[in-house]
Short mmCIF file of C-alpha atoms in Angstrom, two decimals:
data_model
loop_
_atom_site.label_atom_id
_atom_site.label_comp_id
_atom_site.label_asym_id
_atom_site.label_seq_id
_atom_site.Cartn_x
_atom_site.Cartn_y
_atom_site.Cartn_z
CA UNK A 1205 -7.11 -9.47 68.07
CA UNK A 1206 -6.04 -7.27 70.88
CA UNK A 1207 -2.41 -8.91 70.72
CA UNK A 1208 -2.67 -8.35 67.16
CA UNK A 1209 -3.36 -4.76 67.28
CA UNK A 1210 -0.85 -4.53 69.92
CA UNK A 1211 1.85 -5.94 68.06
CA UNK A 1212 2.25 -8.98 69.66
CA UNK A 1213 3.13 -12.70 68.47
CA UNK A 1214 0.82 -14.81 70.18
CA UNK A 1215 -2.27 -14.35 67.62
CA UNK A 1216 -3.65 -16.57 64.86
CA UNK A 1217 -4.72 -15.83 60.94
CA UNK A 1218 -8.36 -15.58 62.01
CA UNK A 1219 -7.35 -12.98 64.57
CA UNK A 1220 -5.36 -11.12 62.02
CA UNK A 1221 -7.81 -11.02 59.20
CA UNK A 1222 -10.71 -10.11 61.38
CA UNK A 1223 -8.84 -7.44 63.15
CA UNK A 1224 -7.98 -5.97 59.65
CA UNK A 1225 -11.70 -5.87 58.78
CA UNK A 1226 -12.36 -4.32 62.28
CA UNK A 1227 -9.85 -1.69 61.53
CA UNK A 1228 -11.43 -0.74 58.05
CA UNK A 1229 -14.44 0.28 59.74
CA UNK A 1230 -12.76 1.69 63.02
CA UNK A 1231 -9.30 3.11 61.98
CA UNK A 1232 -8.47 4.17 65.45
CA UNK A 1233 -8.73 0.85 66.69
CA UNK A 1234 -4.86 0.48 67.25
CA UNK A 1235 -4.90 3.85 69.49
CA UNK A 1236 -7.80 2.35 71.34
CA UNK A 1237 -5.78 -0.69 72.08
CA UNK A 1238 -2.52 0.92 72.68
CA UNK A 1239 -4.16 3.49 74.94
CA UNK A 1240 -5.73 0.87 77.26
CA UNK A 1241 -2.24 -0.96 77.23
CA UNK A 1242 -0.68 2.16 78.32
CA UNK A 1243 -3.26 2.85 80.78
CA UNK A 1244 -2.73 -0.96 82.43
CA UNK A 1245 1.01 0.07 82.69
CA UNK A 1246 0.25 3.35 84.27
CA UNK A 1247 -2.50 2.30 86.50
CA UNK A 1248 -0.08 -0.57 87.95
CA UNK A 1249 2.70 1.57 88.33
CA UNK A 1250 0.45 3.75 90.66
CA UNK A 1251 -0.72 0.84 92.58
CA UNK A 1252 2.33 -1.04 93.31
CA UNK A 1253 4.20 2.09 93.80
CA UNK A 1254 2.26 5.22 95.85
CA UNK A 1255 -0.43 3.02 96.71
CA UNK A 1256 1.81 0.01 98.01
CA UNK A 1257 -0.51 -2.40 96.81
CA UNK A 1258 1.13 -5.95 96.76
CA UNK A 1259 -1.73 -8.50 95.39
CA UNK A 1260 -3.48 -7.90 91.99
CA UNK A 1261 -6.27 -10.25 90.75
CA UNK A 1262 -6.23 -9.57 86.97
CA UNK A 1263 -9.49 -10.78 85.17
CA UNK A 1264 -9.42 -11.40 81.75
CA UNK A 1265 -6.13 -11.63 80.71
CA UNK A 1266 -6.18 -12.25 77.13
CA UNK A 1267 -3.30 -13.62 75.32
CA UNK A 1268 0.15 -12.27 76.89
CA UNK A 1269 1.82 -8.82 75.38
CA UNK A 1270 4.30 -6.80 76.69
CA UNK A 1271 4.31 -4.64 79.94
CA UNK A 1272 1.91 -7.25 81.48
CA UNK A 1273 0.54 -6.87 85.28
CA UNK A 1274 3.04 -8.82 87.07
CA UNK A 1275 6.07 -7.30 84.89
CA UNK A 1276 4.95 -4.00 85.76
CA UNK A 1277 3.89 -4.55 89.33
CA UNK A 1278 7.11 -7.02 90.12
CA UNK A 1279 9.48 -4.45 88.67
CA UNK A 1280 8.55 -1.98 91.59
CA UNK A 1281 7.90 -4.33 94.29
CA UNK A 1282 9.35 -8.00 93.53
CA UNK A 1283 7.34 -9.59 96.25
CA UNK A 1284 3.97 -8.53 94.69
CA UNK A 1285 1.68 -11.54 94.11
CA UNK A 1286 -0.62 -11.76 90.83
CA UNK A 1287 -3.42 -14.01 89.98
CA UNK A 1288 -4.64 -14.01 86.05
CA UNK A 1289 -7.92 -15.20 85.09
CA UNK A 1290 -9.51 -16.11 81.85
CA UNK A 1291 -12.26 -18.44 80.78
CA UNK A 1292 -10.29 -19.30 77.51
CA UNK A 1293 -7.81 -22.50 78.34
CA UNK A 1294 -5.44 -21.61 75.05
CA UNK A 1295 -4.53 -18.07 77.12
CA UNK A 1296 -3.75 -19.70 80.34
CA UNK A 1297 -1.50 -22.39 78.19
CA UNK A 1298 0.26 -19.24 76.73
CA UNK A 1299 0.30 -17.58 80.06
CA UNK A 1300 1.59 -20.43 81.89
CA UNK A 1301 4.70 -20.51 79.39
CA UNK A 1302 5.14 -16.67 79.05
CA UNK A 1303 3.99 -15.04 82.62
CA UNK A 1304 7.03 -15.94 84.68
CA UNK A 1305 7.29 -14.53 88.24
CA UNK A 1306 10.28 -13.16 90.30
CA UNK A 1307 11.65 -15.72 93.01
CA UNK A 1308 10.10 -13.24 95.49
CA UNK A 1309 6.62 -12.90 94.13
CA UNK A 1310 3.85 -15.15 92.82
CA UNK A 1311 2.04 -15.48 89.37
CA UNK A 1312 -0.91 -17.88 89.29
CA UNK A 1313 -3.18 -18.50 86.72
CA UNK A 1314 -6.85 -19.14 87.22
CA UNK A 1315 -9.64 -20.78 84.20
CA UNK A 1316 -12.84 -18.93 85.18
CA UNK A 1317 -15.20 -16.74 83.86
CA UNK A 1318 -16.44 -13.30 84.94
CA UNK A 1319 -19.92 -14.08 85.39
CA UNK A 1320 -19.02 -16.41 88.17
CA UNK A 1321 -17.24 -14.09 90.49
CA UNK A 1322 -17.66 -16.60 93.63
CA UNK A 1323 -15.32 -19.08 91.85
CA UNK A 1324 -12.64 -16.52 91.00
CA UNK A 1325 -12.75 -15.72 94.48
CA UNK A 1326 -12.62 -19.22 95.76
CA UNK A 1327 -9.75 -20.05 93.68
CA UNK A 1328 -7.66 -16.73 94.03
CA UNK A 1329 -7.55 -17.39 97.63
CA UNK A 1330 -5.13 -20.17 97.11
CA UNK A 1331 -2.39 -17.28 96.20
CA UNK A 1332 -3.85 -14.06 97.47
CA UNK A 1333 -4.90 -12.99 101.37
CA UNK A 1334 -8.32 -10.91 100.78
CA UNK A 1335 -7.61 -9.85 104.27
CA UNK A 1336 -4.78 -7.49 102.73
CA UNK A 1337 -5.54 -4.77 100.10
CA UNK A 1338 -5.68 -6.15 96.41
CA UNK A 1339 -6.13 -4.30 93.26
CA UNK A 1340 -8.89 -5.90 90.94
CA UNK A 1341 -8.08 -5.12 87.33
CA UNK A 1342 -11.16 -5.61 85.14
CA UNK A 1343 -9.48 -3.79 81.70
CA UNK A 1344 -11.59 -4.63 78.53
CA UNK A 1345 -13.84 -7.30 80.26
CA UNK A 1346 -16.65 -6.05 81.96
CA UNK A 1347 -18.06 -5.12 78.29
CA UNK A 1348 -18.48 -8.55 77.85
CA UNK A 1349 -21.66 -9.00 80.56
CA UNK A 1350 -24.52 -7.90 78.42
CA UNK A 1351 -27.08 -7.07 81.00
CA UNK A 1352 -25.46 -3.70 82.80
CA UNK A 1353 -27.02 -4.60 86.57
CA UNK A 1354 -25.38 -7.89 86.13
CA UNK A 1355 -22.37 -6.23 85.15
CA UNK A 1356 -22.41 -4.20 88.09
CA UNK A 1357 -23.40 -6.72 90.61
CA UNK A 1358 -20.62 -8.88 89.50
CA UNK A 1359 -18.25 -5.74 89.92
CA UNK A 1360 -19.74 -5.13 93.57
CA UNK A 1361 -19.11 -9.03 94.49
CA UNK A 1362 -15.44 -8.62 93.53
CA UNK A 1363 -15.36 -5.73 95.63
CA UNK A 1364 -16.93 -6.80 98.49
CA UNK A 1365 -14.39 -9.72 99.04
CA UNK A 1366 -11.48 -7.28 99.37
CA UNK A 1367 -10.94 -4.68 102.42
CA UNK A 1368 -10.57 -1.05 102.99
CA UNK A 1369 -7.67 0.32 101.15
CA UNK A 1370 -8.28 -2.25 97.89
CA UNK A 1371 -8.59 -0.68 94.50
CA UNK A 1372 -10.67 -1.48 91.63
CA UNK A 1373 -8.96 -0.28 87.93
CA UNK A 1374 -11.65 -0.97 85.15
CA UNK A 1375 -11.50 0.10 81.40
CA UNK A 1376 -14.52 -0.24 78.99
CA UNK A 1377 -16.07 0.54 75.42
CA UNK A 1378 -18.20 3.70 75.13
CA UNK A 1379 -20.72 4.94 72.80
CA UNK A 1380 -22.12 8.22 72.33
CA UNK A 1381 -22.75 11.15 69.60
CA UNK A 1382 -19.92 10.98 67.00
CA UNK A 1383 -18.78 7.64 67.56
CA UNK A 1384 -20.32 5.79 64.46
CA UNK A 1385 -17.29 4.31 63.41
CA UNK A 1386 -16.73 2.61 67.08
CA UNK A 1387 -20.59 1.40 66.73
CA UNK A 1388 -19.91 -0.24 63.32
CA UNK A 1389 -17.14 -2.13 64.53
CA UNK A 1390 -18.98 -3.38 67.45
CA UNK A 1391 -21.68 -4.20 65.39
CA UNK A 1392 -19.27 -6.25 63.01
CA UNK A 1393 -17.44 -7.68 66.07
CA UNK A 1394 -21.07 -9.29 67.53
CA UNK A 1395 -21.90 -10.48 64.06
CA UNK A 1396 -18.98 -12.64 64.10
CA UNK A 1397 -17.29 -12.82 67.37
CA UNK A 1398 -18.11 -14.59 70.95
CA UNK A 1399 -18.92 -13.16 73.59
CA UNK A 1400 -21.13 -10.55 72.17
CA UNK A 1401 -19.87 -6.81 73.18
CA UNK A 1402 -22.07 -4.65 75.29
CA UNK A 1403 -21.33 -0.74 74.58
CA UNK A 1404 -22.09 1.47 77.69
CA UNK A 1405 -22.19 5.21 77.90
CA UNK A 1406 -19.60 6.99 80.04
CA UNK A 1407 -22.01 7.65 82.87
CA UNK A 1408 -22.80 3.99 82.85
CA UNK A 1409 -18.97 3.29 82.94
CA UNK A 1410 -18.66 5.49 85.69
CA UNK A 1411 -21.72 3.74 87.66
CA UNK A 1412 -19.16 0.78 88.11
CA UNK A 1413 -17.31 3.08 90.74
CA UNK A 1414 -20.42 3.95 92.68
CA UNK A 1415 -19.35 4.05 96.76
CA UNK A 1416 -15.62 3.96 95.65
CA UNK A 1417 -13.35 6.86 95.86
CA UNK A 1418 -12.24 7.71 92.32
CA UNK A 1419 -8.84 9.26 91.62
CA UNK A 1420 -8.22 11.64 89.60
CA UNK A 1421 -8.76 12.54 86.92
CA UNK A 1422 -11.79 10.34 87.29
CA UNK A 1423 -13.38 8.40 84.39
CA UNK A 1424 -11.65 9.36 81.44
CA UNK A 1425 -10.60 8.42 77.96
CA UNK A 1426 -7.71 5.92 78.70
CA UNK A 1427 -5.15 8.22 76.83
CA UNK A 1428 -5.98 10.91 79.12
CA UNK A 1429 -5.53 9.11 82.73
CA UNK A 1430 -2.59 10.57 83.93
CA UNK A 1431 -0.54 10.64 80.51
CA UNK A 1432 3.38 10.78 80.57
CA UNK A 1433 4.72 13.55 78.86
CA UNK A 1434 6.05 12.19 75.58
CA UNK A 1435 6.84 15.73 74.14
CA UNK A 1436 3.81 15.26 71.36
CA UNK A 1437 1.21 17.72 73.47
CA UNK A 1438 -2.28 16.60 75.00
CA UNK A 1439 -3.30 12.77 74.00
CA UNK A 1440 -6.22 12.54 71.56
CA UNK A 1441 -9.36 10.79 72.98
CA UNK A 1442 -10.07 7.28 72.34
CA UNK A 1443 -13.55 5.70 72.70
CA UNK A 1444 -12.06 3.52 75.48
CA UNK A 1445 -12.72 4.83 79.34
CA UNK A 1446 -11.33 4.30 82.33
CA UNK A 1447 -10.79 5.04 86.32
CA UNK A 1448 -8.93 3.84 89.41
CA UNK A 1449 -10.93 3.95 92.69
CA UNK A 1450 -10.18 2.89 96.07
CA UNK A 1451 -12.38 1.15 98.57
CA UNK A 1452 -13.00 3.46 101.60
#
């Protein structure tokens, strides 16, 4: 569905039908998806550019669309090394066909589940050197771990495995007053979809960054994380919040 909302071609009839049903409940879902994707691009450009990161562990890849992590990173530094992780073998089949690396860099793929960070870390070491700074990308994936403390423990285990100077980029759907359409869309998703999705408050999302140095502007709507001037003024908030933080 995410691929469909982003205008991609790698989706199926069931994705389109269900995606349209969710869009009826939450008309802003396209803005929500696009804002998260644009955040990925801006975050990776910062990490590969100003921060000098050359290793990325992207967990919860999803079906490929455009401006994927390796394309952005290797467009800045062609020797960047990226490991994509997903628990759907179909996603990885598409990824191996579509997500090709530069000759100087590496793009690898791993079938694993976020609930099992130890396996992710063990297999990622075939490609990544965890003695060197690494960016951990958890975009729209921690929300599929139902228990908040378990989700935070998974994130801590991943961050603990990488050295000082590494980064965490994370985005997550939120709940709160005035977001009844979002809540309705999530309720519908959880009635038909797998895995189930857990909304969290903004403070709960911010808790994933405890112990890390949050980059400005902190934990904000994806549309408001260092937006680029497109001449259309201030972007509107979306109910998908994000942040990027450095491990001290």
